[in-house]
């Protein structure tokens, strides 16, 4: 029975004490709760992060939650690879996809702030095509700037400068590196005497403790061996717990959640995944209850479990949207490759004599006069075989068919197609497309789009 309660209220559903009371419909659950906490003890890890009273927080990783986290992080890794390939294969389509992701996020921010907007306005902010931005849209522009900052500036270790740089960008301020303390909150949210109570709920950290708590958070993020999504969730909680800033603590918790994931090997991906709706009214009550539970019980699993579930939902949505983008790209290229070729007929009058520049047909004299550019010529068959063999030895990731095709289609100034590769290598269209894109990734071709058709032109290798 002990194990049954432990699994039910820990692994299947990480329940609070009140959740257990409601589930069992009994008022006294002391003995049952003891069994739940005993079960959780097997999977509990104490963290280096401490609360305002300098008591360490813990994290519980039971089997089902661990499995969910591993699955989520695998999805994030795969999506990072897919987005990178999508950018290589069709940067124009991928940029449109990115802008749509930003649009969805800014739309959520606008709703949260009660900002009146229309589609054209948000698109103009994203494409930076408004000469003078009305003041009511400044928050949207600044939040977008922060997302783009997270997308590209995630290297290095966590420190106070990283966090305050992001906050200054959200405020639209220039960061004064010589006076970092000016960016922290200056208004105490509790009476000073209330800080002496041990084990009490804090509306925010005492002012004098804020810099130290921020540095403690940075040390934890740099050194912790917890899963990436756990660290990101803990960062989200801690910012809302100590409220280090006068304004935008909630927005900073989301931005830092994404920043942690970016730094933890997911790079540019997190800034594009919707997560901002966690701040909406529909989540407000749950966030408050589970944040308070994590604070008072020193167990960060409560709030993290909610955030991880929420992220997983949006990652699945993002995965489906990206799959649609990939499918659209394939359909466009397939359609372009199968379009019937139009043959332009210059004249229906046959030229019957190629030995003379003056040709007579039924008493009419034609003068053959053409203007053609110099035709570039590639390698002959023997040289192409030698080049192909060498390419395979120099580039292990290059397949034999790719090496053979490139060695016979490497003439600078010419353009080649997926249809050519498909026909000459006798492979499926998808294989041909993947092969040509791999040659692009290796730096042998540059991919260009002409209307609905993709072409590949050789790049001079140094």
Short mmCIF file of C-alpha atoms in Angstrom, two decimals:
data_model
loop_
_atom_site.label_atom_id
_atom_site.label_comp_id
_atom_site.label_asym_id
_atom_site.label_seq_id
_atom_site.Cartn_x
_atom_site.Cartn_y
_atom_site.Cartn_z
CA UNK A 1 0.00 0.00 0.00
CA UNK A 2 2.90 2.35 0.84
CA UNK A 3 4.34 1.92 -2.62
CA UNK A 4 0.92 2.31 -4.22
CA UNK A 5 0.37 5.70 -2.59
CA UNK A 6 3.90 6.74 -3.44
CA UNK A 7 3.50 5.89 -7.13
CA UNK A 8 0.02 7.35 -7.36
CA UNK A 9 0.79 10.69 -5.74
CA UNK A 10 4.39 11.08 -6.88
CA UNK A 11 5.10 9.31 -10.14
CA UNK A 12 1.68 9.37 -11.73
CA UNK A 13 0.79 12.82 -10.39
CA UNK A 14 3.13 14.95 -8.29
CA UNK A 15 0.43 15.87 -5.80
CA UNK A 16 0.38 18.40 -3.00
CA UNK A 17 -0.99 17.44 0.40
CA UNK A 18 -4.28 19.16 -0.45
CA UNK A 19 -4.44 17.24 -3.75
CA UNK A 20 -4.19 13.98 -1.81
CA UNK A 21 -7.00 15.04 0.54
CA UNK A 22 -9.26 15.87 -2.39
CA UNK A 23 -8.39 12.68 -4.27
CA UNK A 24 -9.12 10.45 -1.27
CA UNK A 25 -11.93 12.66 0.06
CA UNK A 26 -10.70 12.43 3.66
CA UNK A 27 -9.58 15.20 6.00
CA UNK A 28 -6.80 13.42 7.90
CA UNK A 29 -4.06 11.95 5.72
CA UNK A 30 -1.04 12.08 8.05
CA UNK A 31 -0.17 8.39 7.73
CA UNK A 32 -0.76 8.40 3.96
CA UNK A 33 1.31 11.53 3.48
CA UNK A 34 4.13 9.95 5.49
CA UNK A 35 4.15 7.08 3.02
CA UNK A 36 4.21 9.50 0.07
CA UNK A 37 7.17 11.43 1.51
CA UNK A 38 9.01 8.19 2.29
CA UNK A 39 8.59 7.08 -1.32
CA UNK A 40 9.79 10.47 -2.60
CA UNK A 41 12.89 10.28 -0.44
CA UNK A 42 14.34 7.61 -2.74
CA UNK A 43 14.37 10.07 -5.64
CA UNK A 44 15.17 13.32 -3.84
CA UNK A 45 18.25 15.37 -4.68
CA UNK A 46 19.31 18.36 -2.63
CA UNK A 47 20.38 21.35 -4.74
CA UNK A 48 22.99 24.02 -4.09
CA UNK A 49 20.30 26.69 -4.45
CA UNK A 50 19.07 28.09 -1.14
CA UNK A 51 16.04 30.08 -0.14
CA UNK A 52 16.05 33.55 1.37
CA UNK A 53 16.72 32.01 4.80
CA UNK A 54 19.67 30.06 3.32
CA UNK A 55 17.99 26.65 3.55
CA UNK A 56 18.64 24.46 0.45
CA UNK A 57 15.90 23.52 -1.99
CA UNK A 58 15.48 19.93 -3.19
CA UNK A 59 14.26 18.30 -6.39
CA UNK A 60 12.53 14.92 -6.80
CA UNK A 61 13.08 12.88 -9.95
CA UNK A 62 10.83 9.80 -9.88
CA UNK A 63 10.92 7.42 -12.90
CA UNK A 64 7.91 8.78 -14.82
CA UNK A 65 8.97 12.42 -14.51
CA UNK A 66 12.53 11.50 -15.50
CA UNK A 67 11.25 9.67 -18.57
CA UNK A 68 9.08 12.67 -19.53
CA UNK A 69 12.04 15.04 -19.20
CA UNK A 70 14.34 12.82 -21.27
CA UNK A 71 11.69 12.58 -23.99
CA UNK A 72 11.21 16.37 -23.98
CA UNK A 73 14.93 17.08 -24.24
CA UNK A 74 15.26 14.59 -27.10
CA UNK A 75 12.48 16.42 -28.93
CA UNK A 76 14.27 19.73 -28.40
CA UNK A 77 17.53 18.29 -29.75
CA UNK A 78 15.83 16.87 -32.84
CA UNK A 79 14.00 20.14 -33.46
CA UNK A 80 17.26 22.07 -33.26
CA UNK A 81 18.70 19.87 -36.01
CA UNK A 82 15.55 20.20 -38.10
CA UNK A 83 15.42 23.99 -37.80
CA UNK A 84 19.09 24.23 -38.75
CA UNK A 85 18.49 22.10 -41.85
CA UNK A 86 15.36 24.07 -42.74
CA UNK A 87 17.41 27.26 -42.59
CA UNK A 88 20.04 25.77 -44.91
CA UNK A 89 17.54 24.27 -47.34
CA UNK A 90 15.35 27.34 -47.70
CA UNK A 91 16.35 30.36 -45.66
CA UNK A 92 13.50 32.43 -47.11
CA UNK A 93 10.79 29.99 -46.03
CA UNK A 94 12.46 29.45 -42.67
CA UNK A 95 12.68 33.19 -41.99
CA UNK A 96 8.96 33.43 -42.71
CA UNK A 97 8.40 30.57 -40.26
CA UNK A 98 10.51 32.35 -37.60
CA UNK A 99 8.54 35.55 -38.10
CA UNK A 100 5.31 33.62 -37.61
CA UNK A 101 6.67 32.23 -34.32
CA UNK A 102 7.55 35.76 -33.20
CA UNK A 103 4.11 36.96 -34.29
CA UNK A 104 2.40 34.37 -32.07
CA UNK A 105 4.55 35.32 -29.09
CA UNK A 106 4.08 39.08 -29.52
CA UNK A 107 0.35 38.53 -29.89
CA UNK A 108 0.34 36.86 -26.46
CA UNK A 109 2.36 39.72 -24.94
CA UNK A 110 -0.01 42.27 -26.50
CA UNK A 111 -3.03 40.47 -25.03
CA UNK A 112 -1.41 40.38 -21.61
CA UNK A 113 -0.81 44.12 -21.66
CA UNK A 114 -4.18 44.97 -23.24
CA UNK A 115 -2.43 46.50 -26.25
CA UNK A 116 -4.66 47.12 -29.26
CA UNK A 117 -2.96 45.69 -32.32
CA UNK A 118 -3.60 44.33 -35.77
CA UNK A 119 -1.73 41.85 -37.92
CA UNK A 120 -0.02 44.52 -40.01
CA UNK A 121 1.29 46.30 -36.92
CA UNK A 122 2.86 43.17 -35.44
CA UNK A 123 4.37 42.20 -38.79
CA UNK A 124 5.82 45.68 -39.16
CA UNK A 125 7.42 45.45 -35.70
CA UNK A 126 8.91 42.06 -36.56
CA UNK A 127 10.29 43.24 -39.91
CA UNK A 128 11.36 46.58 -38.44
CA UNK A 129 9.45 48.48 -41.12
CA UNK A 130 7.85 51.20 -38.96
CA UNK A 131 9.85 54.45 -39.25
CA UNK A 132 8.54 55.80 -35.93
CA UNK A 133 7.11 53.30 -33.47
CA UNK A 134 4.13 54.57 -31.40
CA UNK A 135 4.90 54.48 -27.69
CA UNK A 136 2.20 51.90 -26.94
CA UNK A 137 4.11 49.33 -28.99
CA UNK A 138 7.52 49.88 -27.38
CA UNK A 139 7.06 46.92 -25.03
CA UNK A 140 6.46 44.61 -27.97
CA UNK A 141 9.57 45.82 -29.76
CA UNK A 142 11.71 45.47 -26.64
CA UNK A 143 10.44 41.97 -25.92
CA UNK A 144 11.21 40.98 -29.51
CA UNK A 145 14.71 42.42 -29.13
CA UNK A 146 15.16 40.26 -26.03
CA UNK A 147 14.04 37.14 -27.88
CA UNK A 148 16.53 37.84 -30.65
CA UNK A 149 19.19 38.45 -28.02
CA UNK A 150 18.43 35.05 -26.47
CA UNK A 151 18.51 33.48 -29.94
CA UNK A 152 22.08 34.58 -30.64
CA UNK A 153 23.82 35.48 -27.36
CA UNK A 154 23.66 32.31 -25.28
CA UNK A 155 27.35 31.40 -25.02
CA UNK A 156 29.48 31.69 -21.89
CA UNK A 157 28.66 31.16 -18.25
CA UNK A 158 25.80 32.67 -16.29
CA UNK A 159 26.63 35.77 -14.30
CA UNK A 160 25.03 38.93 -13.02
CA UNK A 161 26.02 40.82 -16.16
CA UNK A 162 24.14 38.37 -18.42
CA UNK A 163 20.91 38.75 -16.44
CA UNK A 164 21.11 42.52 -16.11
CA UNK A 165 21.98 42.95 -19.79
CA UNK A 166 18.75 41.19 -20.69
CA UNK A 167 16.81 43.28 -18.17
CA UNK A 168 18.28 46.53 -19.50
CA UNK A 169 17.26 45.51 -23.02
CA UNK A 170 13.71 44.82 -21.82
CA UNK A 171 13.63 48.26 -20.20
CA UNK A 172 15.10 49.91 -23.28
CA UNK A 173 18.14 51.09 -21.31
CA UNK A 174 21.87 51.14 -21.91
CA UNK A 175 23.61 48.92 -19.38
CA UNK A 176 26.01 50.80 -17.11
CA UNK A 177 28.58 48.13 -16.24
CA UNK A 178 30.05 50.33 -13.50
CA UNK A 179 26.79 50.57 -11.57
CA UNK A 180 24.91 47.27 -11.86
CA UNK A 181 23.08 47.65 -8.54
CA UNK A 182 20.96 50.47 -9.95
CA UNK A 183 18.94 47.94 -11.97
CA UNK A 184 17.70 46.03 -8.94
CA UNK A 185 14.48 46.75 -7.08
CA UNK A 186 14.64 49.68 -4.67
CA UNK A 187 11.19 49.30 -3.09
CA UNK A 188 10.82 46.79 -0.27
CA UNK A 189 7.67 44.67 -0.65
CA UNK A 190 7.51 43.67 3.01
CA UNK A 191 7.82 45.46 6.30
CA UNK A 192 11.40 45.08 7.46
CA UNK A 193 10.34 43.41 10.71
CA UNK A 194 8.57 40.62 8.80
CA UNK A 195 11.92 39.35 7.52
CA UNK A 196 12.80 37.89 10.89
CA UNK A 197 10.11 35.21 10.81
CA UNK A 198 11.58 31.83 9.95
CA UNK A 199 9.71 29.54 7.56
CA UNK A 200 7.27 32.24 6.47
CA UNK A 201 6.17 33.08 2.95
CA UNK A 202 8.08 35.95 1.34
CA UNK A 203 6.43 38.27 -1.14
CA UNK A 204 9.95 39.09 -2.33
CA UNK A 205 13.55 39.07 -1.16
CA UNK A 206 14.76 41.80 1.20
CA UNK A 207 16.55 44.50 -0.80
CA UNK A 208 19.96 43.92 0.72
CA UNK A 209 19.90 40.22 -0.21
CA UNK A 210 19.03 40.59 -3.90
CA UNK A 211 22.55 40.80 -5.43
CA UNK A 212 23.74 37.83 -3.38
CA UNK A 213 20.70 35.76 -4.34
CA UNK A 214 21.20 36.55 -8.04
CA UNK A 215 24.84 35.44 -7.84
CA UNK A 216 23.75 32.31 -5.99
CA UNK A 217 21.31 31.56 -8.82
CA UNK A 218 24.08 32.01 -11.39
CA UNK A 219 26.38 29.63 -9.48
CA UNK A 220 23.61 27.04 -9.36
CA UNK A 221 22.90 27.34 -13.10
CA UNK A 222 26.60 27.01 -13.92
CA UNK A 223 27.29 24.02 -11.68
CA UNK A 224 24.09 22.00 -11.38
CA UNK A 225 23.93 18.57 -13.03
CA UNK A 226 20.13 18.55 -13.18
CA UNK A 227 18.37 18.22 -16.54
CA UNK A 228 18.31 21.38 -18.65
CA UNK A 229 14.53 21.82 -18.43
CA UNK A 230 14.72 21.40 -14.63
CA UNK A 231 17.33 24.17 -14.39
CA UNK A 232 15.26 26.43 -16.63
CA UNK A 233 12.13 25.81 -14.52
CA UNK A 234 14.01 26.50 -11.29
CA UNK A 235 15.32 29.76 -12.74
CA UNK A 236 11.74 30.75 -13.66
CA UNK A 237 10.60 30.04 -10.09
CA UNK A 238 13.52 31.78 -8.40
CA UNK A 239 13.13 35.06 -10.30
CA UNK A 240 9.45 35.20 -9.33
CA UNK A 241 10.33 34.17 -5.78
CA UNK A 242 12.87 36.91 -5.05
CA UNK A 243 11.48 39.54 -7.48
CA UNK A 244 14.82 41.28 -8.04
CA UNK A 245 13.48 43.99 -10.34
CA UNK A 246 11.16 46.94 -9.94
CA UNK A 247 9.35 45.97 -13.16
CA UNK A 248 8.92 42.96 -15.47
CA UNK A 249 9.85 40.17 -13.04
CA UNK A 250 7.39 37.79 -14.72
CA UNK A 251 8.62 38.62 -18.22
CA UNK A 252 12.21 38.19 -17.08
CA UNK A 253 11.39 34.78 -15.63
CA UNK A 254 10.17 33.63 -19.07
CA UNK A 255 13.11 35.17 -20.93
CA UNK A 256 15.61 33.61 -18.53
CA UNK A 257 13.77 30.28 -18.80
CA UNK A 258 14.45 30.44 -22.54
CA UNK A 259 18.00 31.70 -22.02
CA UNK A 260 18.85 28.76 -19.77
CA UNK A 261 17.58 26.32 -22.41
CA UNK A 262 19.52 28.13 -25.14
CA UNK A 263 22.73 27.90 -23.18
CA UNK A 264 22.02 24.26 -22.33
CA UNK A 265 22.72 23.15 -25.93
CA UNK A 266 19.37 24.09 -27.48
CA UNK A 267 20.82 27.31 -28.93
CA UNK A 268 18.44 29.39 -31.08
CA UNK A 269 15.40 27.12 -30.69
CA UNK A 270 13.86 28.19 -27.32
CA UNK A 271 13.33 31.81 -28.35
CA UNK A 272 10.94 30.61 -31.08
CA UNK A 273 8.86 28.22 -28.97
CA UNK A 274 5.77 29.74 -27.39
CA UNK A 275 5.95 29.75 -23.60
CA UNK A 276 4.76 33.25 -22.78
CA UNK A 277 1.15 32.17 -22.25
CA UNK A 278 2.23 30.68 -18.90
CA UNK A 279 1.81 34.27 -17.67
CA UNK A 280 -1.82 34.45 -18.80
CA UNK A 281 -4.77 34.66 -16.41
CA UNK A 282 -5.65 31.02 -17.04
CA UNK A 283 -2.40 29.89 -15.36
CA UNK A 284 -2.25 32.54 -12.65
CA UNK A 285 -3.92 30.48 -9.92
CA UNK A 286 -1.94 27.29 -10.63
CA UNK A 287 1.35 29.19 -10.70
CA UNK A 288 0.63 30.85 -7.37
CA UNK A 289 -0.39 27.62 -5.65
CA UNK A 290 2.53 25.53 -6.91
CA UNK A 291 5.10 28.30 -6.46
CA UNK A 292 3.96 28.72 -2.85
CA UNK A 293 4.14 24.93 -2.37
CA UNK A 294 7.70 24.83 -3.72
CA UNK A 295 8.69 27.77 -1.52
CA UNK A 296 7.21 26.46 1.71
CA UNK A 297 8.09 22.78 1.24
CA UNK A 298 11.51 23.58 -0.28
CA UNK A 299 10.59 21.19 -3.09
CA UNK A 300 11.10 22.67 -6.56
CA UNK A 301 9.39 19.71 -8.25
CA UNK A 302 5.90 21.17 -7.78
CA UNK A 303 6.38 24.24 -9.93
CA UNK A 304 8.83 22.54 -12.32
CA UNK A 305 6.40 19.76 -13.15
CA UNK A 306 3.81 22.33 -14.27
CA UNK A 307 6.32 24.25 -16.39
CA UNK A 308 7.72 21.10 -17.99
CA UNK A 309 4.23 19.90 -18.97
CA UNK A 310 3.45 23.32 -20.43
CA UNK A 311 6.69 23.41 -22.42
CA UNK A 312 6.08 19.90 -23.73
CA UNK A 313 2.68 20.90 -25.13
CA UNK A 314 4.18 23.81 -27.04
CA UNK A 315 7.16 21.79 -28.25
CA UNK A 316 4.76 19.27 -29.79
CA UNK A 317 2.87 22.16 -31.46
CA UNK A 318 6.15 23.59 -32.74
CA UNK A 319 7.15 20.15 -34.05
CA UNK A 320 3.91 19.89 -36.04
CA UNK A 321 4.28 23.40 -37.47
CA UNK A 322 7.86 22.70 -38.53
CA UNK A 323 6.77 19.44 -40.16
CA UNK A 324 4.25 21.44 -42.19
CA UNK A 325 7.04 23.77 -43.28
CA UNK A 326 9.19 20.82 -44.38
CA UNK A 327 6.27 19.30 -46.26
CA UNK A 328 5.53 22.56 -48.05
CA UNK A 329 9.16 22.84 -49.12
CA UNK A 330 9.14 19.29 -50.50
CA UNK A 331 5.87 19.89 -52.35
CA UNK A 332 7.21 23.10 -53.91
CA UNK A 333 10.41 21.45 -55.09
CA UNK A 334 8.62 18.31 -56.31
CA UNK A 335 6.10 20.41 -58.20
CA UNK A 336 8.84 22.54 -59.76
CA UNK A 337 10.83 19.50 -60.88
CA UNK A 338 7.79 17.94 -62.54
CA UNK A 339 6.62 21.00 -64.46
CA UNK A 340 6.58 20.37 -68.23
CA UNK A 341 9.47 22.04 -70.02
CA UNK A 342 8.40 24.79 -72.42
CA UNK A 343 10.22 24.61 -75.75
CA UNK A 344 10.68 27.99 -77.44
CA UNK A 345 10.61 27.73 -81.25
CA UNK A 346 12.56 30.53 -82.87
CA UNK A 347 11.70 29.66 -86.46
CA UNK A 348 9.89 26.88 -88.21
CA UNK A 349 11.97 27.38 -91.33
CA UNK A 350 14.57 24.60 -91.49
CA UNK A 351 18.20 25.43 -92.00
CA UNK A 352 19.30 22.84 -94.54
CA UNK A 353 22.92 23.71 -95.00
CA UNK A 354 25.25 24.03 -92.02
CA UNK A 355 28.40 24.33 -94.13
CA UNK A 356 27.78 27.91 -95.14
CA UNK A 357 26.86 31.04 -93.30
CA UNK A 358 24.56 31.99 -96.17
CA UNK A 359 21.69 29.57 -96.60
CA UNK A 360 19.15 29.68 -99.40
CA UNK A 361 15.63 28.31 -98.93
CA UNK A 362 13.17 28.67 -101.80
CA UNK A 363 14.91 31.69 -103.16
CA UNK A 364 15.28 33.46 -99.81
CA UNK A 365 18.75 34.01 -98.39
CA UNK A 366 19.28 33.62 -94.62
CA UNK A 367 22.45 34.68 -92.84
CA UNK A 368 23.23 32.55 -89.77
CA UNK A 369 24.50 34.93 -87.08
CA UNK A 370 24.42 33.92 -83.40
CA UNK A 371 25.71 35.47 -80.20
CA UNK A 372 26.65 32.96 -77.51
CA UNK A 373 28.61 33.34 -74.26
CA UNK A 374 31.71 31.29 -73.59
CA UNK A 375 30.52 27.86 -72.48
CA UNK A 376 32.23 26.59 -69.29
CA UNK A 377 33.38 22.98 -69.48
CA UNK A 378 33.75 20.59 -66.54
CA UNK A 379 35.90 17.53 -65.93
CA UNK A 380 36.07 14.65 -68.33
CA UNK A 381 34.88 11.21 -67.19
CA UNK A 382 38.35 9.95 -66.19
CA UNK A 383 39.15 13.02 -64.09
CA UNK A 384 35.69 12.97 -62.56
CA UNK A 385 36.25 9.42 -61.29
CA UNK A 386 39.54 10.46 -59.65
CA UNK A 387 37.92 13.49 -58.00
CA UNK A 388 34.98 11.41 -56.72
CA UNK A 389 37.28 8.86 -55.08
CA UNK A 390 39.29 11.60 -53.37
CA UNK A 391 36.20 13.43 -52.16
CA UNK A 392 34.94 10.33 -50.32
CA UNK A 393 38.29 10.01 -48.53
CA UNK A 394 38.44 13.72 -47.62
CA UNK A 395 34.77 14.09 -46.57
CA UNK A 396 33.60 10.99 -44.65
CA UNK A 397 30.00 12.23 -44.47
CA UNK A 398 29.76 12.43 -48.27
CA UNK A 399 28.05 9.45 -49.89
CA UNK A 400 29.41 7.79 -53.03
CA UNK A 401 26.49 9.01 -55.16
CA UNK A 402 26.99 12.58 -53.94
CA UNK A 403 30.69 12.48 -54.78
CA UNK A 404 29.99 11.03 -58.24
CA UNK A 405 27.33 13.64 -59.00
CA UNK A 406 29.40 16.59 -57.76
CA UNK A 407 32.55 15.53 -59.67
CA UNK A 408 30.51 15.61 -62.90
CA UNK A 409 28.55 18.74 -62.03
CA UNK A 410 31.10 21.11 -60.52
CA UNK A 411 31.44 23.61 -63.34
CA UNK A 412 31.48 27.15 -61.96
CA UNK A 413 28.75 29.25 -63.52
CA UNK A 414 26.36 26.36 -64.16
CA UNK A 415 23.21 25.51 -62.22
CA UNK A 416 22.02 22.01 -61.40
CA UNK A 417 18.72 20.65 -60.13
CA UNK A 418 17.35 17.96 -57.86
CA UNK A 419 15.69 16.40 -60.91
CA UNK A 420 19.12 15.95 -62.51
CA UNK A 421 20.46 14.18 -59.44
CA UNK A 422 17.33 11.99 -59.27
CA UNK A 423 17.64 10.95 -62.90
CA UNK A 424 21.40 10.44 -63.09
CA UNK A 425 21.78 8.64 -59.76
CA UNK A 426 18.49 6.73 -60.20
CA UNK A 427 17.21 7.52 -56.70
CA UNK A 428 13.97 8.72 -55.14
CA UNK A 429 13.21 12.43 -55.15
CA UNK A 430 13.58 12.72 -51.36
CA UNK A 431 17.01 11.06 -51.51
CA UNK A 432 18.05 13.42 -54.29
CA UNK A 433 16.90 16.47 -52.33
CA UNK A 434 18.65 15.34 -49.15
CA UNK A 435 21.84 14.59 -51.10
CA UNK A 436 21.94 18.00 -52.77
CA UNK A 437 21.28 19.73 -49.46
CA UNK A 438 24.09 17.78 -47.84
CA UNK A 439 26.43 19.05 -50.56
CA UNK A 440 25.20 22.56 -49.70
CA UNK A 441 25.93 21.93 -46.01
CA UNK A 442 29.44 20.75 -46.91
CA UNK A 443 30.04 23.97 -48.83
CA UNK A 444 30.14 22.55 -52.37
CA UNK A 445 26.98 24.20 -53.69
CA UNK A 446 25.04 27.36 -53.04
CA UNK A 447 21.27 26.85 -53.06
CA UNK A 448 19.12 29.45 -54.79
CA UNK A 449 15.41 29.72 -55.52
CA UNK A 450 14.10 30.79 -58.90
CA UNK A 451 10.32 31.13 -58.65
CA UNK A 452 9.13 27.69 -57.51
CA UNK A 453 12.33 25.88 -58.38
CA UNK A 454 15.53 25.34 -56.42
CA UNK A 455 18.85 25.29 -58.24
CA UNK A 456 22.36 24.57 -57.04
CA UNK A 457 25.49 26.29 -58.29
CA UNK A 458 29.04 25.23 -57.40
CA UNK A 459 31.00 27.26 -54.86
CA UNK A 460 34.73 27.72 -55.38
CA UNK A 461 36.42 25.65 -52.68
CA UNK A 462 39.55 27.14 -51.12
#
